[in-house]
XYZ file of C-alpha atoms in Angstrom:
156
model
C 22.333 4.290 -21.240
C 19.988 5.322 -24.060
C 20.395 9.022 -23.219
C 24.187 8.714 -23.055
C 24.236 6.902 -26.407
C 22.179 9.758 -27.858
C 24.666 12.341 -26.574
C 22.266 13.551 -23.898
C 24.692 13.130 -21.010
C 22.864 15.797 -18.981
C 19.929 13.402 -18.502
C 20.059 11.339 -15.339
C 17.500 8.695 -14.455
C 17.252 6.880 -11.165
C 14.727 4.682 -9.384
C 13.575 4.801 -5.799
C 11.395 3.133 -3.234
C 9.712 5.536 -0.810
C 9.102 2.838 1.779
C 5.751 1.855 3.276
C 3.881 5.143 3.551
C 0.718 5.655 5.577
C -1.590 7.293 3.044
C -5.269 7.003 2.236
C -4.514 4.568 -0.571
C -6.500 2.079 1.521
C -9.568 3.711 -0.015
C -8.826 1.802 -3.228
C -8.838 -1.485 -1.337
C -11.799 -1.029 1.006
C -13.591 1.782 -0.818
C -13.787 5.458 0.096
C -17.069 5.181 1.995
C -15.846 2.211 4.048
C -12.555 3.989 4.889
C -14.467 7.091 5.987
C -16.757 4.912 8.111
C -13.773 3.166 9.759
C -12.089 6.475 10.555
C -15.247 8.036 11.996
C -16.473 4.980 13.905
C -16.126 5.283 17.641
C -15.162 2.310 19.707
C -13.230 -0.793 18.814
C -13.447 -2.695 15.566
C -11.046 -5.034 13.835
C -10.866 -2.559 10.933
C -9.960 0.390 13.174
C -7.346 -1.771 14.894
C -5.811 -2.703 11.543
C -5.828 0.932 10.413
C -4.214 2.082 13.657
C -1.635 -0.709 13.588
C -0.449 0.247 10.116
C 0.504 3.704 11.368
C 2.960 2.081 13.778
C 4.949 0.490 10.937
C 4.640 3.047 8.160
C 6.130 6.420 7.311
C 4.209 9.662 7.253
C 3.627 11.072 3.752
C 6.291 13.702 4.519
C 8.814 11.028 5.507
C 7.864 9.003 2.430
C 8.569 11.999 0.184
C 12.045 12.599 1.608
C 13.905 10.444 -0.943
C 12.086 12.065 -3.885
C 12.921 15.521 -2.522
C 16.529 14.487 -1.914
C 16.871 13.208 -5.492
C 15.315 16.346 -6.955
C 17.616 18.594 -4.943
C 21.000 16.884 -5.293
C 23.419 16.993 -8.191
C 25.491 14.031 -7.035
C 23.453 11.115 -8.398
C 24.627 7.841 -9.865
C 22.938 7.294 -13.228
C 20.676 4.271 -13.263
C 21.029 3.697 -9.519
C 18.300 2.628 -7.105
C 17.788 4.894 -4.090
C 16.170 4.190 -0.746
C 16.197 6.292 2.428
C 18.100 9.087 0.646
C 21.058 6.946 -0.360
C 22.051 4.611 -3.159
C 21.148 1.023 -2.484
C 24.021 -1.116 -3.703
C 22.917 -4.601 -2.643
C 20.314 -4.985 -5.384
C 19.443 -8.272 -7.038
C 21.390 -9.105 -10.227
C 18.320 -9.008 -12.497
C 17.965 -5.279 -11.780
C 21.161 -4.652 -13.722
C 20.311 -6.909 -16.687
C 20.738 -4.604 -19.695
C 19.027 -6.983 -22.133
C 15.908 -7.095 -19.984
C 16.052 -3.316 -19.509
C 16.122 -2.785 -23.275
C 13.271 -5.277 -23.751
C 11.223 -3.436 -21.102
C 11.943 -0.094 -22.814
C 10.869 -1.478 -26.194
C 7.667 -3.049 -24.839
C 6.858 0.154 -22.931
C 7.192 2.225 -26.101
C 5.068 -0.273 -28.026
C 2.301 -0.480 -25.428
C 2.400 3.268 -24.813
C 2.234 4.014 -28.517
C 5.145 6.449 -28.353
C 8.791 6.309 -29.316
C 11.262 8.343 -27.316
C 13.848 9.500 -29.816
C 16.428 11.245 -27.679
C 18.615 12.034 -30.680
C 16.033 14.443 -32.098
C 15.867 16.566 -28.943
C 15.950 20.309 -29.560
C 17.070 23.188 -27.383
C 14.588 25.848 -26.427
C 15.456 29.079 -24.677
C 13.221 29.769 -21.729
C 12.759 33.413 -20.779
C 12.676 33.621 -17.000
C 12.640 37.425 -16.729
C 10.190 38.608 -14.066
C 7.751 41.435 -14.647
C 9.539 44.619 -13.544
C 7.106 47.203 -12.198
C 9.821 49.362 -10.642
C 9.778 52.888 -12.078
C 13.010 53.940 -13.785
C 13.283 57.031 -11.579
C 13.950 55.044 -8.392
C 17.539 54.792 -7.331
C 18.525 51.187 -7.505
C 21.590 49.198 -8.438
C 21.787 47.899 -11.979
C 19.418 45.020 -12.435
C 19.836 41.935 -14.495
C 16.504 42.135 -16.314
C 16.904 38.982 -18.342
C 17.816 35.556 -17.107
C 17.629 32.670 -19.519
C 18.011 28.966 -19.210
C 18.298 26.286 -21.826
C 16.001 23.321 -21.596
C 16.001 20.270 -23.806
C 12.592 19.349 -25.133
C 11.770 16.269 -27.137
C 10.899 17.141 -30.732
């Protein structure tokens, strides 16, 4: 909403939940040394059972990244939507669409972060994406487009 109000309609923000992903984040709960010990320990222990059991109910890191990759690669997103398992989740709780609370969260986030995001003062910057061309001019080749440019919006 804030980007649209600032005339930055190109900006799309969404939220997602990757699901329960089987990563080594356990190291922050049990400690890196303890996690290493559990993984390397031979035989049965309650810890190794718990670690093995979690893999039955969790996604691999690759599976967990699928929604992020989907969102980065698609142009057909609903602004402000919540995505899960590569699709928009529409049965969200009412408080998630409370615009007053969203604005309050934005304001508190700016205050606590010590930064104000002024989308109105965004400036355009031309990015030169031309690759280094080491091809000698004497080679026969079709005409080349030697300069591609893109416009990016950068906060001032």
